[in-house]
């Protein structure tokens, strides 16, 4: 079932969903199942699975030479989606990214998803390769998420690349996109970022999932600005409980978000990471209570490999 249909049939009830990362290459899927299992009691309507593009590593060769090798450290997004559907009978949302894909490869991935009965995608540009300072489009691929949406919508209307097949089978993907309450870090200003977000919606995105935020005021302001700009699709808040002291510097540097002063004051007075984890849970519970009271369509948790803290939050909220 499509995410938008879950939202529309929820009769105003706030839904629960979460995002997982594929395991590192070489690990089996059982660890992932163990991570997902405890969260199934809260009846997630869908589970997102991230996509990780290739990275460059350097392998030592003879005579001190180094060979630059491209490798994908967390492959398996499509397979994991199918495995989760099969094991837990839940809808899954694979993330589809522009980086690392030609249009032809994107088309083939979408055909695989369609054949597997997966009718949801989160369409993203994707991050830059780790060793590169900025995002560089793959030759023959897309530059922005909006270009990717156009391709998916073209398939939804029954048109494939380079195809002479008439009356080809139209796919039926429900497309979600990302939004940034604290602005995408590359955008020159909030309004320009909103302009491109609106473009994604005009091209066919049916809902928005936000980057994580720790201050609800930023989310409420984002929703208000979207509505003023006539972006009227459902906006799903993305949430992550802080769980270690280290994350107080890692999260802002990776995701370009702020941690509020009050949260930082509490964390700085914590005696160890266990105490930080508890503070993170309490902070997220307070955030979720306010968001639920405001009638958000769904709460989407970034699990980042751990589920015990999300379980504690969900017990208080759902
Ligand atoms: P876009 O919407 O393409 O925007 C990128 C930048 O370009 C923005 O600054 C925007 O203002 C600008 N822009 C957009 N369209 C245009 C245009 N037509 N012309 C000029 N400028 C434009 N990354 C991964 O690699 N894998 C994942 O699985 C993943 N999952 C994510 C899930 C969520 C919910 C979120 C919020 C992010 C996720 N990301 C993921 C990170 C995301 O890929 C990065 O934030 C990336 O830098 C931007 O992706 P986007 O789809 O938002 O880009």
Tab-separated table of N, CA, C and O in Angstrom, residues 215-281:
chain	number	residue	atom	x	y	z
A	215	UNK	N	14.312	20.988	17.714
A	215	UNK	CA	13.526	22.108	18.227
A	215	UNK	C	12.242	22.158	17.390
A	215	UNK	O	12.275	22.495	16.198
A	216	UNK	N	11.113	21.813	18.026
A	216	UNK	CA	9.854	21.742	17.268
A	216	UNK	C	9.492	23.067	16.607
A	216	UNK	O	8.802	23.082	15.590
A	217	UNK	N	9.942	24.170	17.194
A	217	UNK	CA	9.611	25.484	16.601
A	217	UNK	C	10.092	25.539	15.148
A	217	UNK	O	9.453	26.116	14.289
A	218	UNK	N	11.247	24.906	14.889
A	218	UNK	CA	11.797	24.924	13.525
A	218	UNK	C	10.896	24.128	12.582
A	218	UNK	O	10.698	24.503	11.429
A	219	UNK	N	10.356	23.022	13.079
A	219	UNK	CA	9.445	22.222	12.244
A	219	UNK	C	8.149	23.003	11.982
A	219	UNK	O	7.698	23.089	10.836
A	220	UNK	N	7.581	23.569	13.039
A	220	UNK	CA	6.304	24.287	12.866
A	220	UNK	C	6.486	25.475	11.912
A	220	UNK	O	5.628	25.758	11.079
A	221	UNK	N	7.609	26.148	12.019
A	221	UNK	CA	7.898	27.274	11.132
A	221	UNK	C	8.028	26.792	9.678
A	221	UNK	O	7.518	27.408	8.741
A	222	UNK	N	8.682	25.642	9.509
A	222	UNK	CA	8.859	25.062	8.167
A	222	UNK	C	7.496	24.740	7.548
A	222	UNK	O	7.233	25.093	6.390
A	223	UNK	N	6.636	24.106	8.349
A	223	UNK	CA	5.303	23.752	7.828
A	223	UNK	C	4.547	25.026	7.438
A	223	UNK	O	3.947	25.100	6.359
A	224	UNK	N	4.640	26.025	8.296
A	224	UNK	CA	3.931	27.283	8.006
A	224	UNK	C	4.435	27.907	6.699
A	224	UNK	O	3.649	28.313	5.853
A	225	UNK	N	5.758	27.923	6.543
A	225	UNK	CA	6.342	28.514	5.322
A	225	UNK	C	5.963	27.695	4.084
A	225	UNK	O	5.726	28.250	3.013
A	226	UNK	N	5.913	26.372	4.241
A	226	UNK	CA	5.496	25.520	3.112
A	226	UNK	C	4.062	25.855	2.711
A	226	UNK	O	3.752	26.003	1.531
A	227	UNK	N	3.186	25.954	3.719
A	227	UNK	CA	1.773	26.230	3.406
A	227	UNK	C	1.636	27.606	2.746
A	227	UNK	O	0.863	27.755	1.800
A	228	UNK	N	2.408	28.575	3.220
A	228	UNK	CA	2.365	29.914	2.593
A	228	UNK	C	2.814	29.838	1.135
A	228	UNK	O	2.319	30.565	0.283
A	229	UNK	N	3.755	28.928	0.873
A	229	UNK	CA	4.263	28.765	-0.500
A	229	UNK	C	3.367	27.814	-1.312
A	229	UNK	O	3.724	27.426	-2.423
A	230	UNK	N	2.243	27.453	-0.729
A	230	UNK	CA	1.285	26.526	-1.368
A	230	UNK	C	1.874	25.149	-1.624
A	230	UNK	O	1.603	24.519	-2.647
A	231	UNK	N	2.693	24.714	-0.710
A	231	UNK	CA	3.131	23.309	-0.700
A	231	UNK	C	2.172	22.626	0.272
A	231	UNK	O	2.261	22.806	1.491
A	232	UNK	N	1.226	21.889	-0.291
A	232	UNK	CA	0.112	21.439	0.552
A	232	UNK	C	0.106	19.949	0.863
A	232	UNK	O	-0.843	19.444	1.438
A	233	UNK	N	1.160	19.223	0.490
A	233	UNK	CA	1.196	17.776	0.754
A	233	UNK	C	1.513	17.519	2.240
A	233	UNK	O	2.026	18.414	2.929
A	234	UNK	N	1.212	16.295	2.738
A	234	UNK	CA	1.554	15.989	4.136
A	234	UNK	C	3.053	16.131	4.395
A	234	UNK	O	3.876	15.773	3.545
A	235	UNK	N	3.395	16.650	5.570
A	235	UNK	CA	4.809	16.821	5.966
A	235	UNK	C	5.055	15.971	7.213
A	235	UNK	O	4.435	16.184	8.264
A	236	UNK	N	5.935	14.992	7.055
A	236	UNK	CA	6.216	14.027	8.128
A	236	UNK	C	7.495	14.442	8.850
A	236	UNK	O	8.551	14.544	8.216
A	237	UNK	N	7.426	14.681	10.166
A	237	UNK	CA	8.663	15.041	10.885
A	237	UNK	C	9.599	13.849	11.049
A	237	UNK	O	9.164	12.749	11.384
A	238	UNK	N	10.889	14.084	10.811
A	238	UNK	CA	11.914	13.065	11.034
A	238	UNK	C	12.548	13.292	12.402
A	238	UNK	O	12.900	14.416	12.739
A	239	UNK	N	12.652	12.227	13.199
A	239	UNK	CA	13.078	12.378	14.591
A	239	UNK	C	14.191	11.422	14.949
A	239	UNK	O	14.181	10.260	14.525
A	240	UNK	N	15.105	11.920	15.752
A	240	UNK	CA	16.200	11.047	16.198
A	240	UNK	C	16.561	11.402	17.624
A	240	UNK	O	16.914	12.557	17.899
A	241	UNK	N	16.487	10.452	18.546
A	241	UNK	CA	16.960	10.755	19.904
A	241	UNK	C	18.488	10.776	19.942
A	241	UNK	O	19.127	9.873	19.391
A	242	UNK	N	19.042	11.807	20.577
A	242	UNK	CA	20.512	11.825	20.763
A	242	UNK	C	20.866	10.654	21.660
A	242	UNK	O	20.177	10.390	22.649
A	243	UNK	N	21.936	9.924	21.332
A	243	UNK	CA	22.227	8.752	22.159
A	243	UNK	C	23.662	8.688	22.685
A	243	UNK	O	23.953	7.851	23.536
A	244	UNK	N	24.544	9.549	22.199
A	244	UNK	CA	25.905	9.580	22.765
A	244	UNK	C	26.390	11.029	22.811
A	244	UNK	O	25.906	11.883	22.059
A	245	UNK	N	27.361	11.263	23.647
A	245	UNK	CA	27.968	12.599	23.739
A	245	UNK	C	28.571	12.993	22.382
A	245	UNK	O	28.457	14.135	21.945
A	246	UNK	N	29.180	12.028	21.727
A	246	UNK	CA	29.849	12.309	20.452
A	246	UNK	C	28.870	12.862	19.400
A	246	UNK	O	29.220	13.677	18.560
A	247	UNK	N	27.620	12.384	19.474
A	247	UNK	CA	26.638	12.838	18.475
A	247	UNK	C	26.382	14.340	18.550
A	247	UNK	O	25.885	14.924	17.594
A	248	UNK	N	26.711	14.962	19.682
A	248	UNK	CA	26.443	16.404	19.789
A	248	UNK	C	27.322	17.218	18.836
A	248	UNK	O	27.022	18.361	18.534
A	249	UNK	N	28.413	16.607	18.376
A	249	UNK	CA	29.205	17.295	17.338
A	249	UNK	C	29.025	16.614	15.978
A	249	UNK	O	29.058	17.275	14.944
A	250	UNK	N	28.811	15.293	15.996
A	250	UNK	CA	28.689	14.554	14.724
A	250	UNK	C	27.387	14.927	13.991
A	250	UNK	O	27.396	15.189	12.782
A	251	UNK	N	26.274	14.967	14.715
A	251	UNK	CA	24.993	15.245	14.041
A	251	UNK	C	24.979	16.621	13.375
A	251	UNK	O	24.613	16.731	12.199
A	252	UNK	N	25.415	17.679	14.082
A	252	UNK	CA	25.437	18.977	13.391
A	252	UNK	C	26.370	18.992	12.182
A	252	UNK	O	26.060	19.601	11.161
A	253	UNK	N	27.508	18.291	12.271
A	253	UNK	CA	28.436	18.390	11.139
A	253	UNK	C	27.965	17.550	9.956
A	253	UNK	O	28.163	17.927	8.810
A	254	UNK	N	27.299	16.438	10.202
A	254	UNK	CA	26.830	15.622	9.067
A	254	UNK	C	25.494	16.137	8.519
A	254	UNK	O	25.299	16.223	7.312
A	255	UNK	N	24.578	16.477	9.438
A	255	UNK	CA	23.214	16.785	8.977
A	255	UNK	C	22.900	18.282	8.943
A	255	UNK	O	21.792	18.674	8.567
A	256	UNK	N	23.852	19.105	9.378
A	256	UNK	CA	23.676	20.559	9.301
A	256	UNK	C	22.439	21.005	10.069
A	256	UNK	O	21.570	21.710	9.540
A	257	UNK	N	22.354	20.538	11.301
A	257	UNK	CA	21.222	20.898	12.177
A	257	UNK	C	21.791	21.411	13.501
A	257	UNK	O	22.945	21.130	13.837
A	258	UNK	N	20.942	22.142	14.238
A	258	UNK	CA	21.366	22.677	15.548
A	258	UNK	C	20.818	21.814	16.682
A	258	UNK	O	19.722	21.245	16.562
A	259	UNK	N	21.548	21.788	17.783
A	259	UNK	CA	21.018	21.201	19.012
A	259	UNK	C	20.700	22.369	19.952
A	259	UNK	O	21.571	23.208	20.195
A	260	UNK	N	19.458	22.432	20.471
A	260	UNK	CA	19.083	23.575	21.308
A	260	UNK	C	19.937	23.680	22.574
A	260	UNK	O	20.438	22.671	23.076
A	261	UNK	N	20.065	24.917	23.078
A	261	UNK	CA	20.886	25.176	24.267
A	261	UNK	C	20.412	24.324	25.451
A	261	UNK	O	21.226	23.711	26.158
A	262	UNK	N	19.106	24.258	25.676
A	262	UNK	CA	18.594	23.504	26.836
A	262	UNK	C	18.984	22.034	26.756
A	262	UNK	O	19.349	21.419	27.761
A	263	UNK	N	18.898	21.470	25.554
A	263	UNK	CA	19.278	20.060	25.384
A	263	UNK	C	20.772	19.899	25.656
A	263	UNK	O	21.204	18.980	26.360
A	264	UNK	N	21.555	20.828	25.125
A	264	UNK	CA	23.009	20.745	25.329
A	264	UNK	C	23.385	20.900	26.809
A	264	UNK	O	24.261	20.201	27.312
A	265	UNK	N	22.684	21.794	27.505
A	265	UNK	CA	22.970	21.963	28.939
A	265	UNK	C	22.743	20.657	29.691
A	265	UNK	O	23.535	20.254	30.534
A	266	UNK	N	21.641	19.983	29.351
A	266	UNK	CA	21.339	18.704	30.023
A	266	UNK	C	22.404	17.670	29.693
A	266	UNK	O	22.890	16.952	30.562
A	267	UNK	N	22.762	17.599	28.400
A	267	UNK	CA	23.739	16.583	27.976
A	267	UNK	C	25.106	16.843	28.612
A	267	UNK	O	25.782	15.914	29.060
A	268	UNK	N	25.476	18.108	28.682
A	268	UNK	CA	26.801	18.417	29.245
A	268	UNK	C	26.901	18.082	30.733
A	268	UNK	O	27.982	17.852	31.256
A	269	UNK	N	25.743	18.030	31.398
A	269	UNK	CA	25.805	17.683	32.827
A	269	UNK	C	25.658	16.162	33.044
A	269	UNK	O	25.676	15.690	34.185
A	270	UNK	N	25.542	15.401	31.950
A	270	UNK	CA	25.386	13.941	32.090
A	270	UNK	C	26.712	13.295	32.460
A	270	UNK	O	27.768	13.720	31.983
A	271	UNK	N	26.631	12.238	33.291
A	271	UNK	CA	27.908	11.660	33.764
A	271	UNK	C	28.496	10.652	32.770
A	271	UNK	O	29.698	10.433	32.744
A	272	UNK	N	27.660	10.036	31.947
A	272	UNK	CA	28.181	9.082	30.955
A	272	UNK	C	27.191	8.960	29.783
A	272	UNK	O	26.131	9.591	29.792
A	273	UNK	N	27.554	8.101	28.815
A	273	UNK	CA	26.711	7.966	27.623
A	273	UNK	C	25.354	7.356	27.934
A	273	UNK	O	24.380	7.619	27.228
A	274	UNK	N	25.280	6.530	28.966
A	274	UNK	CA	23.980	5.966	29.346
A	274	UNK	C	23.037	7.096	29.762
A	274	UNK	O	21.861	7.133	29.381
A	275	UNK	N	23.595	8.040	30.526
A	275	UNK	CA	22.778	9.184	30.963
A	275	UNK	C	22.393	10.050	29.755
A	275	UNK	O	21.267	10.553	29.668
A	276	UNK	N	23.311	10.198	28.787
A	276	UNK	CA	23.001	10.977	27.573
A	276	UNK	C	21.847	10.308	26.820
A	276	UNK	O	20.914	10.967	26.348
A	277	UNK	N	21.918	8.992	26.748
A	277	UNK	CA	20.881	8.232	26.047
A	277	UNK	C	19.500	8.471	26.682
A	277	UNK	O	18.508	8.659	25.991
A	278	UNK	N	19.480	8.493	28.018
A	278	UNK	CA	18.201	8.733	28.712
A	278	UNK	C	17.698	10.155	28.467
A	278	UNK	O	16.506	10.370	28.249
A	279	UNK	N	18.619	11.092	28.468
A	279	UNK	CA	18.226	12.492	28.184
A	279	UNK	C	17.653	12.586	26.767
A	279	UNK	O	16.639	13.233	26.526
A	280	UNK	N	18.321	11.906	25.818
A	280	UNK	CA	17.865	11.914	24.421
A	280	UNK	C	16.451	11.362	24.290
A	280	UNK	O	15.619	11.908	23.552
A	281	UNK	N	16.173	10.303	25.039
A	281	UNK	CA	14.836	9.690	24.991
A	281	UNK	C	13.801	10.656	25.563
A	281	UNK	O	12.746	10.894	24.962
